Amino acid sequence: MPRENAYLQVADALRARIEAGEWPIGAKLPSRARFAEEYAVGQSVAQRAMERLIIEGFLEGRAGSGTYVRRPRRRLRLVRSRRRAARAGRQFAAEVAGQGQAASCESRSQARVPAPEDIAARLAIEPGDLCVLTDYEYLADGRPVQLSRSWEPMALTHGTPVELPEMGRQQGVGVVERMRSIGIDVASAVEVPRPARATQAQANLLGISIGDLITEIERTYYDGAGRPVETADIVLADIRTEIAYEFGVE
């Protein structure tokens, strides 16, 4: 296996065995020397893989005794649906509170940022057209669980009270309500989820390791005429969150 990812692959293999019940909760695991021999890696690689599973909550180390299987920590469930999208940040806070944790959000906006080519294509504007760029960091009990980078065409919001998303009376209400306040009705959203591995920058912001599993979601909001009004790249740490999609049934 590639040396740079060896510990992640060993961690994935051990996690699968734990989840399959090979070692029940409370059981003591074999030594790192045995795992190193079994997976043909160095003991430091085996140790790092076990430390990864301790961080994830699958294992616990007991001084002078060894490493034991513990009950995995419950991941934070974030539900995505059309109904919930209208309430955005408020919905995040409600979901986190409902799971016994305290929610908070940090954001930073920049106006007059030229749209890169890929973002321009998603917003149906020309590359270089000016946008408002906003970076969000959503936290649960002080730990970052979700990142979002949002782009809005300034042609839609320039000179309005909602030009900067997290300023003024519409602070924290989300894209749908903000756009509605200036006469733009958001009619639909398209989301494209993709599994990925954390980059250095993403790992630093989420407090995880480089190469950890993440979910990336490309989301775009459209008005009733099919015009894109906002697009965002959302990133969630797999070890802390799970995504559930809710659909209305007619």
PDB file of C-alpha atoms in Angstrom:
ATOM      1  CA  MET A   1       0.000   0.000   0.000  1.00  0.00           C
ATOM      2  CA  PRO A   2       1.251   3.589  -0.627  1.00  0.00           C
ATOM      3  CA  ARG A   3       3.397   4.603   2.338  1.00  0.00           C
ATOM      4  CA  GLU A   4       1.850   8.074   2.707  1.00  0.00           C
ATOM      5  CA  ASN A   5      -1.634   6.606   3.142  1.00  0.00           C
ATOM      6  CA  ALA A   6      -0.713   3.364   4.886  1.00  0.00           C
ATOM      7  CA  TYR A   7      -2.021   4.359   8.313  1.00  0.00           C
ATOM      8  CA  LEU A   8      -5.379   5.448   6.833  1.00  0.00           C
ATOM      9  CA  GLN A   9      -5.776   2.127   5.049  1.00  0.00           C
ATOM     10  CA  VAL A  10      -4.904   0.187   8.198  1.00  0.00           C
ATOM     11  CA  ALA A  11      -7.355   2.336  10.173  1.00  0.00           C
ATOM     12  CA  ASP A  12     -10.077   1.665   7.572  1.00  0.00           C
ATOM     13  CA  ALA A  13      -9.436  -2.083   7.780  1.00  0.00           C
ATOM     14  CA  LEU A  14      -9.494  -2.148  11.586  1.00  0.00           C
ATOM     15  CA  ARG A  15     -12.629   0.015  11.690  1.00  0.00           C
ATOM     16  CA  ALA A  16     -14.403  -2.402   9.361  1.00  0.00           C
ATOM     17  CA  ARG A  17     -13.443  -5.325  11.583  1.00  0.00           C
ATOM     18  CA  ILE A  18     -14.674  -3.530  14.697  1.00  0.00           C
ATOM     19  CA  GLU A  19     -17.971  -2.636  13.024  1.00  0.00           C
ATOM     20  CA  ALA A  20     -18.356  -6.260  11.904  1.00  0.00           C
ATOM     21  CA  GLY A  21     -18.125  -7.351  15.548  1.00  0.00           C
ATOM     22  CA  GLU A  22     -14.780  -9.155  15.446  1.00  0.00           C
ATOM     23  CA  TRP A  23     -13.965  -7.458  18.751  1.00  0.00           C
ATOM     24  CA  PRO A  24     -17.017  -6.569  20.895  1.00  0.00           C
ATOM     25  CA  ILE A  25     -17.283  -3.392  22.951  1.00  0.00           C
ATOM     26  CA  GLY A  26     -14.908  -3.633  25.900  1.00  0.00           C
ATOM     27  CA  ALA A  27     -12.607  -6.166  24.229  1.00  0.00           C
ATOM     28  CA  LYS A  28      -8.856  -5.659  24.312  1.00  0.00           C
ATOM     29  CA  LEU A  29      -7.204  -5.402  20.903  1.00  0.00           C
ATOM     30  CA  PRO A  30      -4.066  -7.288  19.907  1.00  0.00           C
ATOM     31  CA  SER A  31      -0.775  -5.409  20.102  1.00  0.00           C
ATOM     32  CA  ARG A  32       0.362  -2.916  17.492  1.00  0.00           C
ATOM     33  CA  ALA A  33       3.237  -5.318  16.730  1.00  0.00           C
ATOM     34  CA  ARG A  34       0.728  -7.955  15.655  1.00  0.00           C
ATOM     35  CA  PHE A  35      -1.168  -5.504  13.447  1.00  0.00           C
ATOM     36  CA  ALA A  36       2.113  -4.277  11.945  1.00  0.00           C
ATOM     37  CA  GLU A  37       2.987  -7.840  10.999  1.00  0.00           C
ATOM     38  CA  GLU A  38      -0.531  -8.613   9.743  1.00  0.00           C
ATOM     39  CA  TYR A  39      -0.685  -5.557   7.456  1.00  0.00           C
ATOM     40  CA  ALA A  40       3.027  -5.565   6.528  1.00  0.00           C
ATOM     41  CA  VAL A  41       3.669  -2.064   7.875  1.00  0.00           C
ATOM     42  CA  GLY A  42       5.926  -0.570  10.509  1.00  0.00           C
ATOM     43  CA  GLN A  43       4.838  -0.424  14.129  1.00  0.00           C
ATOM     44  CA  SER A  44       4.669   3.367  13.913  1.00  0.00           C
ATOM     45  CA  VAL A  45       2.112   3.042  11.089  1.00  0.00           C
ATOM     46  CA  ALA A  46       0.035   0.587  13.128  1.00  0.00           C
ATOM     47  CA  GLN A  47       0.244   2.911  16.136  1.00  0.00           C
ATOM     48  CA  ARG A  48      -0.886   5.892  14.072  1.00  0.00           C
ATOM     49  CA  ALA A  49      -3.832   3.884  12.699  1.00  0.00           C
ATOM     50  CA  MET A  50      -4.923   2.972  16.223  1.00  0.00           C
ATOM     51  CA  GLU A  51      -4.551   6.587  17.340  1.00  0.00           C
ATOM     52  CA  ARG A  52      -6.802   7.556  14.422  1.00  0.00           C
ATOM     53  CA  LEU A  53      -9.505   5.216  15.736  1.00  0.00           C
ATOM     54  CA  ILE A  54      -9.071   6.616  19.241  1.00  0.00           C
ATOM     55  CA  ILE A  55      -9.724  10.100  17.854  1.00  0.00           C
ATOM     56  CA  GLU A  56     -12.811   8.798  16.025  1.00  0.00           C
ATOM     57  CA  GLY A  57     -14.092   7.230  19.231  1.00  0.00           C
ATOM     58  CA  PHE A  58     -13.860   3.549  18.242  1.00  0.00           C
ATOM     59  CA  LEU A  59     -11.005   2.761  20.618  1.00  0.00           C
ATOM     60  CA  GLU A  60      -9.715   3.951  23.968  1.00  0.00           C
ATOM     61  CA  GLY A  61      -6.228   3.608  25.388  1.00  0.00           C
ATOM     62  CA  ARG A  62      -5.776   2.582  29.010  1.00  0.00           C
ATOM     63  CA  ALA A  63      -2.414   3.420  30.530  1.00  0.00           C
ATOM     64  CA  GLY A  64      -0.398   0.325  31.321  1.00  0.00           C
ATOM     65  CA  SER A  65      -3.150  -1.975  30.043  1.00  0.00           C
ATOM     66  CA  GLY A  66      -3.614  -1.632  26.289  1.00  0.00           C
ATOM     67  CA  THR A  67      -6.175  -0.496  23.748  1.00  0.00           C
ATOM     68  CA  TYR A  68      -9.840  -1.417  24.029  1.00  0.00           C
ATOM     69  CA  VAL A  69     -12.952  -1.171  21.860  1.00  0.00           C
ATOM     70  CA  ARG A  70     -15.351   1.491  23.061  1.00  0.00           C
ATOM     71  CA  ARG A  71     -18.852   2.402  21.997  1.00  0.00           C
ATOM     72  CA  PRO A  72     -18.468   4.711  18.952  1.00  0.00           C
ATOM     73  CA  ARG A  73     -19.449   8.330  19.417  1.00  0.00           C
ATOM     74  CA  ARG A  74     -22.710   9.232  17.774  1.00  0.00           C
ATOM     75  CA  ARG A  75     -22.172  11.454  14.762  1.00  0.00           C
ATOM     76  CA  LEU A  76     -24.123  14.675  14.418  1.00  0.00           C
ATOM     77  CA  ARG A  77     -26.960  14.188  11.919  1.00  0.00           C
ATOM     78  CA  LEU A  78     -27.627  17.102   9.562  1.00  0.00           C
ATOM     79  CA  VAL A  79     -30.852  16.851   7.561  1.00  0.00           C
ATOM     80  CA  ARG A  80     -31.061  18.496   4.157  1.00  0.00           C
ATOM     81  CA  SER A  81     -34.431  19.202   2.563  1.00  0.00           C
ATOM     82  CA  ARG A  82     -36.302  21.921   0.696  1.00  0.00           C
ATOM     83  CA  ARG A  83     -38.302  22.796   3.803  1.00  0.00           C
ATOM     84  CA  ARG A  84     -35.223  23.090   5.993  1.00  0.00           C
ATOM     85  CA  ALA A  85     -33.184  24.973   3.381  1.00  0.00           C
ATOM     86  CA  ALA A  86     -35.429  27.995   3.809  1.00  0.00           C
ATOM     87  CA  ARG A  87     -34.232  28.372   7.395  1.00  0.00           C
ATOM     88  CA  ALA A  88     -30.540  27.634   6.829  1.00  0.00           C
ATOM     89  CA  GLY A  89     -28.484  28.791   9.842  1.00  0.00           C
ATOM     90  CA  ARG A  90     -31.475  28.739  12.160  1.00  0.00           C
ATOM     91  CA  GLN A  91     -32.158  25.150  11.151  1.00  0.00           C
ATOM     92  CA  PHE A  92     -28.554  24.169  11.853  1.00  0.00           C
ATOM     93  CA  ALA A  93     -28.814  25.649  15.339  1.00  0.00           C
ATOM     94  CA  ALA A  94     -32.114  23.842  15.971  1.00  0.00           C
ATOM     95  CA  GLU A  95     -30.767  20.479  14.772  1.00  0.00           C
ATOM     96  CA  VAL A  96     -27.604  20.752  16.846  1.00  0.00           C
ATOM     97  CA  ALA A  97     -29.559  21.815  19.942  1.00  0.00           C
ATOM     98  CA  GLY A  98     -31.942  18.911  19.407  1.00  0.00           C
ATOM     99  CA  GLN A  99     -28.966  16.558  19.662  1.00  0.00           C
ATOM    100  CA  GLY A 100     -27.780  18.068  22.929  1.00  0.00           C
ATOM    101  CA  GLN A 101     -25.052  20.350  21.613  1.00  0.00           C
ATOM    102  CA  ALA A 102     -24.587  24.105  21.415  1.00  0.00           C
ATOM    103  CA  ALA A 103     -24.431  25.603  17.915  1.00  0.00           C
ATOM    104  CA  SER A 104     -22.513  28.630  16.736  1.00  0.00           C
ATOM    105  CA  CYS A 105     -21.405  30.095  13.425  1.00  0.00           C
ATOM    106  CA  GLU A 106     -18.529  32.311  12.352  1.00  0.00           C
ATOM    107  CA  SER A 107     -18.458  34.118   9.012  1.00  0.00           C
ATOM    108  CA  ARG A 108     -16.411  36.545   6.960  1.00  0.00           C
ATOM    109  CA  SER A 109     -17.603  38.352   3.808  1.00  0.00           C
ATOM    110  CA  GLN A 110     -15.704  40.097   1.008  1.00  0.00           C
ATOM    111  CA  ALA A 111     -17.406  42.303  -1.574  1.00  0.00           C
ATOM    112  CA  ARG A 112     -16.295  42.943  -5.158  1.00  0.00           C
ATOM    113  CA  VAL A 113     -14.522  39.593  -5.611  1.00  0.00           C
ATOM    114  CA  PRO A 114     -14.165  38.590  -9.305  1.00  0.00           C
ATOM    115  CA  ALA A 115     -15.857  35.279 -10.056  1.00  0.00           C
ATOM    116  CA  PRO A 116     -13.433  32.524 -11.111  1.00  0.00           C
ATOM    117  CA  GLU A 117     -14.333  30.622 -14.258  1.00  0.00           C
ATOM    118  CA  ASP A 118     -15.940  27.613 -12.531  1.00  0.00           C
ATOM    119  CA  ILE A 119     -18.038  29.776 -10.198  1.00  0.00           C
ATOM    120  CA  ALA A 120     -19.090  32.021 -13.089  1.00  0.00           C
ATOM    121  CA  ALA A 121     -20.349  28.953 -14.970  1.00  0.00           C
ATOM    122  CA  ARG A 122     -22.396  27.854 -11.955  1.00  0.00           C
ATOM    123  CA  LEU A 123     -23.903  31.356 -11.581  1.00  0.00           C
ATOM    124  CA  ALA A 124     -24.469  31.883 -15.331  1.00  0.00           C
ATOM    125  CA  ILE A 125     -22.371  35.077 -15.286  1.00  0.00           C
ATOM    126  CA  GLU A 126     -19.130  36.069 -16.988  1.00  0.00           C
ATOM    127  CA  PRO A 127     -15.746  35.191 -15.448  1.00  0.00           C
ATOM    128  CA  GLY A 128     -14.544  38.242 -13.554  1.00  0.00           C
ATOM    129  CA  ASP A 129     -18.037  39.538 -12.777  1.00  0.00           C
ATOM    130  CA  LEU A 130     -18.105  40.874  -9.236  1.00  0.00           C
ATOM    131  CA  CYS A 131     -19.515  38.751  -6.399  1.00  0.00           C
ATOM    132  CA  VAL A 132     -19.828  38.750  -2.646  1.00  0.00           C
ATOM    133  CA  LEU A 133     -17.775  35.894  -1.214  1.00  0.00           C
ATOM    134  CA  THR A 134     -18.635  34.619   2.273  1.00  0.00           C
ATOM    135  CA  ASP A 135     -16.857  31.909   4.245  1.00  0.00           C
ATOM    136  CA  TYR A 136     -18.810  30.194   7.031  1.00  0.00           C
ATOM    137  CA  GLU A 137     -17.659  27.898   9.804  1.00  0.00           C
ATOM    138  CA  TYR A 138     -20.427  26.050  11.688  1.00  0.00           C
ATOM    139  CA  LEU A 139     -19.574  24.665  15.116  1.00  0.00           C
ATOM    140  CA  ALA A 140     -21.192  22.231  17.565  1.00  0.00           C
ATOM    141  CA  ASP A 141     -19.992  22.468  21.168  1.00  0.00           C
ATOM    142  CA  GLY A 142     -17.143  24.613  19.887  1.00  0.00           C
ATOM    143  CA  ARG A 143     -15.913  22.016  17.371  1.00  0.00           C
ATOM    144  CA  PRO A 144     -16.078  22.824  13.637  1.00  0.00           C
ATOM    145  CA  VAL A 145     -18.365  20.385  11.807  1.00  0.00           C
ATOM    146  CA  GLN A 146     -19.240  22.180   8.561  1.00  0.00           C
ATOM    147  CA  LEU A 147     -17.597  24.717   6.255  1.00  0.00           C
ATOM    148  CA  SER A 148     -19.296  26.686   3.504  1.00  0.00           C
ATOM    149  CA  ARG A 149     -17.962  29.080   0.862  1.00  0.00           C
ATOM    150  CA  SER A 150     -20.787  31.078  -0.743  1.00  0.00           C
ATOM    151  CA  TRP A 151     -20.785  33.236  -3.895  1.00  0.00           C
ATOM    152  CA  GLU A 152     -23.547  35.726  -4.772  1.00  0.00           C
ATOM    153  CA  PRO A 153     -23.566  37.968  -7.883  1.00  0.00           C
ATOM    154  CA  MET A 154     -23.307  41.609  -6.845  1.00  0.00           C
ATOM    155  CA  ALA A 155     -25.596  42.477  -9.755  1.00  0.00           C
ATOM    156  CA  LEU A 156     -28.440  41.040  -7.639  1.00  0.00           C
ATOM    157  CA  THR A 157     -27.665  42.472  -4.221  1.00  0.00           C
ATOM    158  CA  HIS A 158     -25.502  45.595  -4.721  1.00  0.00           C
ATOM    159  CA  GLY A 159     -26.922  48.581  -2.891  1.00  0.00           C
ATOM    160  CA  THR A 160     -29.536  46.537  -1.017  1.00  0.00           C
ATOM    161  CA  PRO A 161     -29.675  45.931   2.766  1.00  0.00           C
ATOM    162  CA  VAL A 162     -28.601  42.314   2.188  1.00  0.00           C
ATOM    163  CA  GLU A 163     -25.506  42.935   0.079  1.00  0.00           C
ATOM    164  CA  LEU A 164     -23.358  41.456   2.867  1.00  0.00           C
ATOM    165  CA  PRO A 165     -25.072  38.237   4.028  1.00  0.00           C
ATOM    166  CA  GLU A 166     -24.242  38.478   7.720  1.00  0.00           C
ATOM    167  CA  MET A 167     -24.853  42.184   8.245  1.00  0.00           C
ATOM    168  CA  GLY A 168     -28.027  44.060   9.165  1.00  0.00           C
ATOM    169  CA  ARG A 169     -31.458  42.833  10.204  1.00  0.00           C
ATOM    170  CA  GLN A 170     -31.343  39.783   7.911  1.00  0.00           C
ATOM    171  CA  GLN A 171     -28.246  38.394   9.581  1.00  0.00           C
ATOM    172  CA  GLY A 172     -28.358  34.628  10.018  1.00  0.00           C
ATOM    173  CA  VAL A 173     -31.671  34.022   8.214  1.00  0.00           C
ATOM    174  CA  GLY A 174     -30.220  32.272   5.163  1.00  0.00           C
ATOM    175  CA  VAL A 175     -30.217  32.824   1.408  1.00  0.00           C
ATOM    176  CA  VAL A 176     -33.935  32.155   0.815  1.00  0.00           C
ATOM    177  CA  GLU A 177     -35.241  34.736   3.280  1.00  0.00           C
ATOM    178  CA  ARG A 178     -32.584  37.310   2.375  1.00  0.00           C
ATOM    179  CA  MET A 179     -33.380  37.117  -1.329  1.00  0.00           C
ATOM    180  CA  ARG A 180     -37.110  37.237  -0.646  1.00  0.00           C
ATOM    181  CA  SER A 181     -36.620  40.501   1.277  1.00  0.00           C
ATOM    182  CA  ILE A 182     -35.359  42.168  -1.937  1.00  0.00           C
ATOM    183  CA  GLY A 183     -38.037  40.672  -4.178  1.00  0.00           C
ATOM    184  CA  ILE A 184     -36.237  37.557  -5.420  1.00  0.00           C
ATOM    185  CA  ASP A 185     -38.118  34.320  -4.789  1.00  0.00           C
ATOM    186  CA  VAL A 186     -35.864  31.275  -4.534  1.00  0.00           C
ATOM    187  CA  ALA A 187     -37.768  28.399  -6.124  1.00  0.00           C
ATOM    188  CA  SER A 188     -35.325  25.490  -6.099  1.00  0.00           C
ATOM    189  CA  ALA A 189     -31.902  24.237  -5.095  1.00  0.00           C
ATOM    190  CA  VAL A 190     -29.632  21.649  -6.658  1.00  0.00           C
ATOM    191  CA  GLU A 191     -27.094  19.790  -4.519  1.00  0.00           C
ATOM    192  CA  VAL A 192     -24.313  17.510  -5.772  1.00  0.00           C
ATOM    193  CA  PRO A 193     -22.618  15.548  -2.937  1.00  0.00           C
ATOM    194  CA  ARG A 194     -19.191  14.007  -3.495  1.00  0.00           C
ATOM    195  CA  PRO A 195     -16.971  11.950  -1.165  1.00  0.00           C
ATOM    196  CA  ALA A 196     -13.425  13.251  -0.857  1.00  0.00           C
ATOM    197  CA  ARG A 197     -10.330  13.337   1.332  1.00  0.00           C
ATOM    198  CA  ALA A 198      -9.464  16.436   3.343  1.00  0.00           C
ATOM    199  CA  THR A 199      -6.837  18.776   1.958  1.00  0.00           C
ATOM    200  CA  GLN A 200      -4.373  20.523   4.247  1.00  0.00           C
ATOM    201  CA  ALA A 201      -6.524  23.674   4.341  1.00  0.00           C
ATOM    202  CA  GLN A 202      -9.755  21.769   5.008  1.00  0.00           C
ATOM    203  CA  ALA A 203      -8.112  19.646   7.698  1.00  0.00           C
ATOM    204  CA  ASN A 204      -6.786  22.737   9.459  1.00  0.00           C
ATOM    205  CA  LEU A 205     -10.210  24.398   9.497  1.00  0.00           C
ATOM    206  CA  LEU A 206     -12.108  21.277  10.594  1.00  0.00           C
ATOM    207  CA  GLY A 207      -9.549  20.109  13.144  1.00  0.00           C
ATOM    208  CA  ILE A 208      -9.056  16.727  11.449  1.00  0.00           C
ATOM    209  CA  SER A 209      -6.149  15.020   9.694  1.00  0.00           C
ATOM    210  CA  ILE A 210      -5.062  15.416   6.087  1.00  0.00           C
ATOM    211  CA  GLY A 211      -6.676  12.646   4.066  1.00  0.00           C
ATOM    212  CA  ASP A 212      -9.602  12.108   6.432  1.00  0.00           C
ATOM    213  CA  LEU A 213     -12.936  11.380   4.771  1.00  0.00           C
ATOM    214  CA  ILE A 214     -15.114  14.400   4.055  1.00  0.00           C
ATOM    215  CA  THR A 215     -18.281  15.059   2.082  1.00  0.00           C
ATOM    216  CA  GLU A 216     -18.258  17.973  -0.355  1.00  0.00           C
ATOM    217  CA  ILE A 217     -21.596  19.387  -1.498  1.00  0.00           C
ATOM    218  CA  GLU A 218     -21.914  21.741  -4.462  1.00  0.00           C
ATOM    219  CA  ARG A 219     -25.159  23.664  -3.930  1.00  0.00           C
ATOM    220  CA  THR A 220     -26.839  26.256  -6.150  1.00  0.00           C
ATOM    221  CA  TYR A 221     -30.069  28.181  -5.495  1.00  0.00           C
ATOM    222  CA  TYR A 222     -32.314  29.242  -8.423  1.00  0.00           C
ATOM    223  CA  ASP A 223     -35.192  31.693  -8.729  1.00  0.00           C
ATOM    224  CA  GLY A 224     -38.482  30.885 -10.460  1.00  0.00           C
ATOM    225  CA  ALA A 225     -37.041  31.704 -13.880  1.00  0.00           C
ATOM    226  CA  GLY A 226     -34.137  29.294 -13.400  1.00  0.00           C
ATOM    227  CA  ARG A 227     -31.587  32.029 -12.752  1.00  0.00           C
ATOM    228  CA  PRO A 228     -28.845  31.072 -10.267  1.00  0.00           C
ATOM    229  CA  VAL A 229     -28.801  33.490  -7.321  1.00  0.00           C
ATOM    230  CA  GLU A 230     -26.190  31.833  -5.074  1.00  0.00           C
ATOM    231  CA  THR A 231     -23.778  28.932  -5.211  1.00  0.00           C
ATOM    232  CA  ALA A 232     -21.760  27.396  -2.413  1.00  0.00           C
ATOM    233  CA  ASP A 233     -19.231  24.669  -1.671  1.00  0.00           C
ATOM    234  CA  ILE A 234     -20.064  22.908   1.596  1.00  0.00           C
ATOM    235  CA  VAL A 235     -17.629  20.605   3.397  1.00  0.00           C
ATOM    236  CA  LEU A 236     -18.462  18.236   6.262  1.00  0.00           C
ATOM    237  CA  ALA A 237     -16.114  16.019   8.299  1.00  0.00           C
ATOM    238  CA  ASP A 238     -17.247  12.407   8.023  1.00  0.00           C
ATOM    239  CA  ILE A 239     -16.058  11.426  11.506  1.00  0.00           C
ATOM    240  CA  ARG A 240     -18.300  14.075  13.085  1.00  0.00           C
ATOM    241  CA  THR A 241     -21.360  14.310  10.859  1.00  0.00           C
ATOM    242  CA  GLU A 242     -23.728  12.259   8.775  1.00  0.00           C
ATOM    243  CA  ILE A 243     -26.033  13.688   6.110  1.00  0.00           C
ATOM    244  CA  ALA A 244     -29.693  12.687   5.741  1.00  0.00           C
ATOM    245  CA  TYR A 245     -31.877  13.864   2.847  1.00  0.00           C
ATOM    246  CA  GLU A 246     -35.584  14.436   3.475  1.00  0.00           C
ATOM    247  CA  PHE A 247     -38.084  14.263   0.591  1.00  0.00           C
ATOM    248  CA  GLY A 248     -41.752  15.183   0.518  1.00  0.00           C
ATOM    249  CA  VAL A 249     -43.993  12.462  -0.891  1.00  0.00           C
ATOM    250  CA  GLU A 250     -47.120  13.306  -2.875  1.00  0.00           C
TER     251      GLU A 250
END
